[in-house]
Coordinates of C-alpha atoms and ligand atoms in Angstrom, one line a residue:
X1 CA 111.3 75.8 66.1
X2 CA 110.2 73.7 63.2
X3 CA 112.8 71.7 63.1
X4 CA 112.8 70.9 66.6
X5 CA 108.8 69.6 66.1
X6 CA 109.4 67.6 63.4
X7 CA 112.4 65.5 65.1
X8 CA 109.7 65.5 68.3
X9 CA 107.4 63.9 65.6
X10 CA 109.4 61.4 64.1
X11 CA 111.0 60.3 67.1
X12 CA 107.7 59.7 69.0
X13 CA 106.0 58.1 66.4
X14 CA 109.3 55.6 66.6
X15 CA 109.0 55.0 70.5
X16 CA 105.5 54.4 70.3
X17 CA 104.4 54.5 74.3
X18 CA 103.7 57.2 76.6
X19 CA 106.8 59.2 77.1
X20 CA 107.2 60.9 80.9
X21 CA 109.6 63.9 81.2
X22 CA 109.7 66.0 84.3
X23 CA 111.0 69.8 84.5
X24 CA 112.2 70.7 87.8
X25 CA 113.0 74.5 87.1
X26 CA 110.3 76.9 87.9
X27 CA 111.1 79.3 85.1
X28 CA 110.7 75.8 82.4
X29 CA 107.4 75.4 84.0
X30 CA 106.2 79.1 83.3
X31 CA 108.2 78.9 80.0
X32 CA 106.6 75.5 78.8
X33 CA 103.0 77.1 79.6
X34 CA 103.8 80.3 78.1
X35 CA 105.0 79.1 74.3
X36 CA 102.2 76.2 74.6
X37 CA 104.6 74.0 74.3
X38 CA 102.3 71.3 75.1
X39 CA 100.2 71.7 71.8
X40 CA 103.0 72.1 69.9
X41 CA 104.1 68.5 70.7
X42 CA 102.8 64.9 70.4
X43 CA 100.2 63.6 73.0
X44 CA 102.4 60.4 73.7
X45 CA 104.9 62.9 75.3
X46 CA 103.7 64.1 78.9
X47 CA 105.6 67.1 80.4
X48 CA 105.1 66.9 84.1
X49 CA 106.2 69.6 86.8
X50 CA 108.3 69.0 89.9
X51 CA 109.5 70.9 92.8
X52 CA 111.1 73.5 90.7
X53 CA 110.1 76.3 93.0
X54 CA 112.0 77.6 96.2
X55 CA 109.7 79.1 97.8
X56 CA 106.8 76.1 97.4
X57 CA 108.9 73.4 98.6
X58 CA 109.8 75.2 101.6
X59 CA 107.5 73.7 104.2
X60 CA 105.1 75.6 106.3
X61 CA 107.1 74.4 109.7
X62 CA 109.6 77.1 108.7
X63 CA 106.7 79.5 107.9
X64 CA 105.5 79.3 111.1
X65 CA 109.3 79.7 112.4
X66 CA 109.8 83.2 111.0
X67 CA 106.5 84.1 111.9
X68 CA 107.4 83.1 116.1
X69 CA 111.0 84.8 115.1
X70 CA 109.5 87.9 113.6
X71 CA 107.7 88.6 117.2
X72 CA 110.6 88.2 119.2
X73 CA 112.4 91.3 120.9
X74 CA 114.3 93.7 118.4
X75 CA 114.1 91.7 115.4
X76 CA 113.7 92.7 112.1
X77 CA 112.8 89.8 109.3
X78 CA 113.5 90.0 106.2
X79 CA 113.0 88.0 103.2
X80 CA 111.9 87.9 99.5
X81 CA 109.0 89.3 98.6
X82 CA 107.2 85.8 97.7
X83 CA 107.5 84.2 101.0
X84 CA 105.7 87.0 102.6
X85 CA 102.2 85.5 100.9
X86 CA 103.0 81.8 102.1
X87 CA 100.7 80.7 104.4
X88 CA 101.7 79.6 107.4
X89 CA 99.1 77.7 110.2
X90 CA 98.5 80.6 111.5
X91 CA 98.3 83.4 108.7
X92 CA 101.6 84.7 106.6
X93 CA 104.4 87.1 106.6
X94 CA 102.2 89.6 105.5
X95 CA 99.9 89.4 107.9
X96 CA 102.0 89.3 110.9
X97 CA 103.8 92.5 109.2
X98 CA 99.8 93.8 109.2
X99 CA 99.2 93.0 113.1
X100 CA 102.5 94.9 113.8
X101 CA 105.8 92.5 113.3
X102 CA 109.0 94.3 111.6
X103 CA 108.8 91.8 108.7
X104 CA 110.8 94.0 105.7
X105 CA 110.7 92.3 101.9
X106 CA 114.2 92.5 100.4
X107 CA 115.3 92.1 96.8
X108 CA 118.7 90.7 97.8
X109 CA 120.1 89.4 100.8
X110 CA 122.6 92.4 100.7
X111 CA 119.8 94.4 101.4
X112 CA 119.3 92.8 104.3
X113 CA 122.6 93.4 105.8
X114 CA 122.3 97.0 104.9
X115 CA 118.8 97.3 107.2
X116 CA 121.3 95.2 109.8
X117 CA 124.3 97.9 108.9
X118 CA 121.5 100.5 109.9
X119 CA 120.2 99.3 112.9
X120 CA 122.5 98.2 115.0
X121 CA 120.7 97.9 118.0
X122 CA 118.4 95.5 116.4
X123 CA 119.1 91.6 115.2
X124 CA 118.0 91.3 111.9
X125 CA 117.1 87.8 110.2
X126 CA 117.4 87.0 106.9
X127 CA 114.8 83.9 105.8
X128 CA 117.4 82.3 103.3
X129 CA 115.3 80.1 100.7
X130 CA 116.2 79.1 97.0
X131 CA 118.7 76.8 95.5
X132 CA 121.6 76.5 94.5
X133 CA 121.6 79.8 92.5
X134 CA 120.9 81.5 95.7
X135 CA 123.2 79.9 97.6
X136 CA 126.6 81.9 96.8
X137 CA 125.0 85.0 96.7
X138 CA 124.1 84.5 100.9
X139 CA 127.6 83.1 101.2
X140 CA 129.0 86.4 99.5
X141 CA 126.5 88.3 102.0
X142 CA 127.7 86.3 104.7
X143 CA 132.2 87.2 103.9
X144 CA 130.4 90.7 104.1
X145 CA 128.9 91.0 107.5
X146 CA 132.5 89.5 108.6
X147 CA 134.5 91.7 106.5
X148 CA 132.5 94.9 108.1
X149 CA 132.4 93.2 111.2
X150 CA 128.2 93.3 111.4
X151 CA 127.7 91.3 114.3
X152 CA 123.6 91.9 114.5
X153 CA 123.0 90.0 110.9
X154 CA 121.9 86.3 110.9
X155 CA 120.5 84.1 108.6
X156 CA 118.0 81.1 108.6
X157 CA 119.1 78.5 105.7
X158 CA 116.4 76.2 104.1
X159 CA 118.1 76.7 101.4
X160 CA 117.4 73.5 99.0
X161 CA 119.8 71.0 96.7
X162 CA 118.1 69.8 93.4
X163 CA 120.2 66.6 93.3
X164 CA 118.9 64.5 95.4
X165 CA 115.4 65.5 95.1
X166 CA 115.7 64.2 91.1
X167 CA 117.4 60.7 93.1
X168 CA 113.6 60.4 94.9
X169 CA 111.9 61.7 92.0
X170 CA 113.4 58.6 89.7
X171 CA 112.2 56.5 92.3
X172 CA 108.7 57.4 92.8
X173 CA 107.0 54.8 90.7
X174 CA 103.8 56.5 89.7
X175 CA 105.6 58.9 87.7
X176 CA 107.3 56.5 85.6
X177 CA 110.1 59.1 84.5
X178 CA 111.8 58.5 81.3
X179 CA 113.6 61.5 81.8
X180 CA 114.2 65.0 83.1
X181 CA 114.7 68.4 81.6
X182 CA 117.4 69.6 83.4
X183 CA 117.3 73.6 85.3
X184 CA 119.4 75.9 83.1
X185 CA 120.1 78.7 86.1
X186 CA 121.5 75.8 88.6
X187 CA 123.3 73.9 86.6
X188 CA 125.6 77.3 85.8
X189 CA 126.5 76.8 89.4
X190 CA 126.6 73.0 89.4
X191 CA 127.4 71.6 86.3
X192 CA 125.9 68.7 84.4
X193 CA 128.4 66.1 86.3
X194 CA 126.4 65.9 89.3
X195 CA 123.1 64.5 87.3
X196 CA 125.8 61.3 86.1
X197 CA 124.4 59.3 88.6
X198 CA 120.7 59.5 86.4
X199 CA 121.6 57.7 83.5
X200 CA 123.9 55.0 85.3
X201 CA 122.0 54.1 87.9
X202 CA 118.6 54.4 86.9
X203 CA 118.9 54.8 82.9
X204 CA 116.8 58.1 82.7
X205 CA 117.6 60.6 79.8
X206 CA 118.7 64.1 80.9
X207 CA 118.8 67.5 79.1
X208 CA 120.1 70.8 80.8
X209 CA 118.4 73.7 78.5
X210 CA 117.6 77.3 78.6
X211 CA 114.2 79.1 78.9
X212 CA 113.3 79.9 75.2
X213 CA 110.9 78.0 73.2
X214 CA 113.4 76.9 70.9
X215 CA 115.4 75.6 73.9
X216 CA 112.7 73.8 75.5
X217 CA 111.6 72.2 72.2
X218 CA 115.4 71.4 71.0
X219 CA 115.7 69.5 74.8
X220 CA 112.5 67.3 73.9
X221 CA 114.2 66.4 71.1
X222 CA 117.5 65.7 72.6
X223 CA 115.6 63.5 75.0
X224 CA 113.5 61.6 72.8
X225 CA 116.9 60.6 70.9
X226 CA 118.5 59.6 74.1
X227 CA 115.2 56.9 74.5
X228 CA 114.6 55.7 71.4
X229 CA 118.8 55.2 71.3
X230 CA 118.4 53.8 74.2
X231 CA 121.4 55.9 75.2
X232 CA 120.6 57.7 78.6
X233 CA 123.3 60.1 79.2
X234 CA 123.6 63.8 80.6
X235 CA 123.6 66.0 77.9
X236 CA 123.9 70.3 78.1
X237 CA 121.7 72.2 75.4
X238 CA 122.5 75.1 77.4
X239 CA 126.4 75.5 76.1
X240 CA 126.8 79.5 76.5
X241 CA 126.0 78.5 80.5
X242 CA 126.5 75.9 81.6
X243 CA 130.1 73.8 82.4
X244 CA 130.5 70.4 83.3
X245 CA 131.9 71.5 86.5
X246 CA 129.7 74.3 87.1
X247 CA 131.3 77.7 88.5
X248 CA 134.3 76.3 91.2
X249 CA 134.7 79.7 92.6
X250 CA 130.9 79.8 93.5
X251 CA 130.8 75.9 94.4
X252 CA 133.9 76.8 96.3
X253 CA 132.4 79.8 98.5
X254 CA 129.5 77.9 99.0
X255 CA 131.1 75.3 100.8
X256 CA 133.4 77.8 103.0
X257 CA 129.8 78.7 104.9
X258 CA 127.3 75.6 104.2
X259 CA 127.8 72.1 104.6
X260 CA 124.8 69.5 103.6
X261 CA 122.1 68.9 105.5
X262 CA 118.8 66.8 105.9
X263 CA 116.5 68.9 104.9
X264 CA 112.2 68.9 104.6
X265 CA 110.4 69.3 101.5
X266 CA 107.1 70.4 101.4
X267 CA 105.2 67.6 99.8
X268 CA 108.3 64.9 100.2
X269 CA 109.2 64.9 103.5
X270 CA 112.8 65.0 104.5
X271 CA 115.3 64.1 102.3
X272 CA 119.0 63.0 102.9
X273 CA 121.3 66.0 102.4
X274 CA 119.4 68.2 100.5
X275 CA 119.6 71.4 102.6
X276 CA 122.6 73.3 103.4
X277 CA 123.3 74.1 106.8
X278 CA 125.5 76.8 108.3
X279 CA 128.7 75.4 109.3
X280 CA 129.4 75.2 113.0
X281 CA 132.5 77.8 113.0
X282 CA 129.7 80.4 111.7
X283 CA 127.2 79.5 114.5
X284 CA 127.1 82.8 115.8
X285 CA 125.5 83.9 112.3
X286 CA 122.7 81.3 112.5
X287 CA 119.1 82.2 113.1
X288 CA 118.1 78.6 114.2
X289 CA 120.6 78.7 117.4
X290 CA 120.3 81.8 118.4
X291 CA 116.6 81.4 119.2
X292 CA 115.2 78.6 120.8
X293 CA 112.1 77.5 118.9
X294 CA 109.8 74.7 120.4
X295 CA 106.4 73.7 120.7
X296 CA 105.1 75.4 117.7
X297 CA 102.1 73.2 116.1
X298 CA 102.0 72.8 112.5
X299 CA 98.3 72.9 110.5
X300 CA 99.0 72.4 107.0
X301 CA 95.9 74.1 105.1
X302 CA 92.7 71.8 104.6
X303 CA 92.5 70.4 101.2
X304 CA 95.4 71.3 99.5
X305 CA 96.6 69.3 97.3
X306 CA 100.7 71.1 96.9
X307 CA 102.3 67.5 98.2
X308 CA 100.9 65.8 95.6
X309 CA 101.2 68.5 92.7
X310 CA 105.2 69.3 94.0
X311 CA 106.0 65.5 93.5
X312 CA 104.5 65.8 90.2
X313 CA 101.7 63.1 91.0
X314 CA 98.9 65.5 90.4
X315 CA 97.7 68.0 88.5
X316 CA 97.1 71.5 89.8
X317 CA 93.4 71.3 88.1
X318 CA 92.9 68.4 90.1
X319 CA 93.0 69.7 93.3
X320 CA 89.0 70.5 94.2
X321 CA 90.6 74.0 95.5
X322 CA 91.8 75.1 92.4
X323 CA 90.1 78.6 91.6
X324 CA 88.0 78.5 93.3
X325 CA 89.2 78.9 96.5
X326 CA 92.7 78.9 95.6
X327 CA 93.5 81.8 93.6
X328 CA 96.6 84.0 93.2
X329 CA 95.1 86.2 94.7
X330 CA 93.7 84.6 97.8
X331 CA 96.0 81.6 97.6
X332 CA 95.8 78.9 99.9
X333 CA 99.0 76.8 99.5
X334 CA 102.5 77.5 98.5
X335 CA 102.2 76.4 95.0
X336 CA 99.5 79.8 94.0
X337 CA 102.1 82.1 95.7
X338 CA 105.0 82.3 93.6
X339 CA 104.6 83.1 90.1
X340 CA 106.9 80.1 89.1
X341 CA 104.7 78.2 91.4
X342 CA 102.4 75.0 89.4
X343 CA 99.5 76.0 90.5
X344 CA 100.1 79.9 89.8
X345 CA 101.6 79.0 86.5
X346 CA 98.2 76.5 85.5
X347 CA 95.9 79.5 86.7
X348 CA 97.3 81.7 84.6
X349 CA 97.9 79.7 81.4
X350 CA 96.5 76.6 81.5
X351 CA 92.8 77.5 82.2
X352 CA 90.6 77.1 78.8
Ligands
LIG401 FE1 97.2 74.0 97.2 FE2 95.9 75.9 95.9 FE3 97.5 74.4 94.5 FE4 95.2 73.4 95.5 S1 95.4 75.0 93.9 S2 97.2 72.4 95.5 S3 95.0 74.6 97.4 S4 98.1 75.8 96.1

């Protein structure tokens, strides 16, 4: 770790300005909090967090979705345990569960198509959220309902790509990015190749790196070479993991049952095919045909600030809701729900 700092050091003192590096990997941002990894370095180097979080970026339209879905005839939802504490306009998962919905948390979206193996006079709805590392794993879910011929299992997909939310990212000009520490869990499914565009087109360092301190802090310094080289380039820390190609087999099974889609971001707004969508040969699988949603209203909740903090532009503490209303306890935006959420991970570490 040591030897890590002291390259930080020397290389910092070299560059001489303010240095802006983003992580967009929820389990970086707890990580980076948890090791203090922001004492341990230079002031001049400011670690920012992005939209690394599934469940945050999903926006509270589709909240409200599964909450008129969940209250339809004969369904049962079901979805990951953090998305039942996002609020939607009118009150959460939870909460409808409460008042009398079958809203069932699930560790895996297997589990999911077990509760639709059970009930088969039921339609059971999986709320699909994450990225790219969740991705294959509904895909795999999805070969199984065929396989065993489930015909009561669907799925809505918000699921999210992290490539072209880094291309708006590098173009939001109040960040002023030099560069981005690079998700570790993703990039085993997508490789470092699809980040090339960073470095050519907009001349931004990039590091993919692991979760330890040692990783984090070995990434910093990766970076910091890169820009005071003046060589931006794509560079993996994360060796044991991650593949320039990624994982074809998973890349490939993904793209058997999704195709890209435009897709919403809480606190971005829609951005060119960054979703996956079901295909239309799987139709008959997806959640948002079979029922025929309309006229819901969206309220997004007054005074919080989770736009601004997803994009990186403010900080959590900034936001005149942060605990005091806010809490994970009571939270009152996406971003104090999840525990890789920034405002979760500020309330628990970065209060002193
Ligand atoms: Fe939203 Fe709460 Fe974060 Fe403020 S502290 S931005 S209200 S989640």
């Amino acid at each position: 770790m040591k030897e890590f700092i002291g390259v930080i050091e020397k290389l910092s003192k070299k560059i001489q300005r303010q240095i802006n590096l983003m992580e967009v990997c929820g389990t970086h941002t707890v990580s980076i909090f948890r090791h203090g990894i922001r004492s341990l370095i230079p002031s001049n180097i400011k670690l920012l967090s992005g939209p690394g979080c599934p469940v945050c970026v999903t926006p509270i339209e589709d909240v409200d979705r599964m909450l008129y879905i969940s209250k339809q005839p004969d369904v049962i939802l079901t979805t990951f345990g953090d998305m039942m504490r996002v609020p939607g306009s009118n009150g959460s998962l939870y909460k409808a569960k409460a008042e009398g919905a079958d809203i069932r948390m699930v560790y895996s979206p297997l589990d999911a198509l077990k509760i639709a193996e059970n009930n088969k006079n039921k339609r059971i709805v999986f709320f699909a959220v994450g990225f790219e590392t969740t991705s294959p794993l509904i895909a795999g879910t999805l070969f199984e309902a065929d396989r065993k011929n489930i015909e009561n299992f669907y799925i809505y997909s918000v699921h999210k790509l992290v490539p072209p939310a880094l291309e708006v990212l590098v173009n939001t000009e109040e960040l002023k990015l030099d560069g981005f520490i690079l998700p570790g869990h993703v990039s085993t499914i997508i490789g470092s190749k699809v980040y090339e565009f960073i470095p050519l087109q907009y001349k931004k360092a990039c590091v993919i790196t692991g979760f330890d301190a040692d990783d984090i802090l070995h990434a910093i310094a990766m970076l910091l070479k890169q820009i005071s080289d003046n060589e931006p380039k794509v560079e993996i820390q994360y060796k044991d993991a991650v593949k320039p190609d990624g994982n074809p087999k998973a890349i490939e099974f993904i793209n058997r049952y999704f195709e890209p889609a435009d897709s919403n971001w809480r606190g971005i707004g829609i951005i060119p095919k960054s979703g996956l969508k079901l295909k239309e040969k799987y139709a008959y699988r997806d959640a948002q045909k079979i029922f025929s949603i309309s006229g819901i209203k969206v309220r997004e909740p007054q005074g919080c600030k989770c736009g601004l903090v997803l994009r990186g532009v403010k900080l959590p503490t900034e936001c005149p809701l942060f605990a005091k209303i806010c809490t994970p306890e009571n939270p009152v935006g996406a971003c104090m729900v999840s525990s890789e959420g920034s405002c979760a991970a500020y309330y628990k570490y970065g209060r002193s």
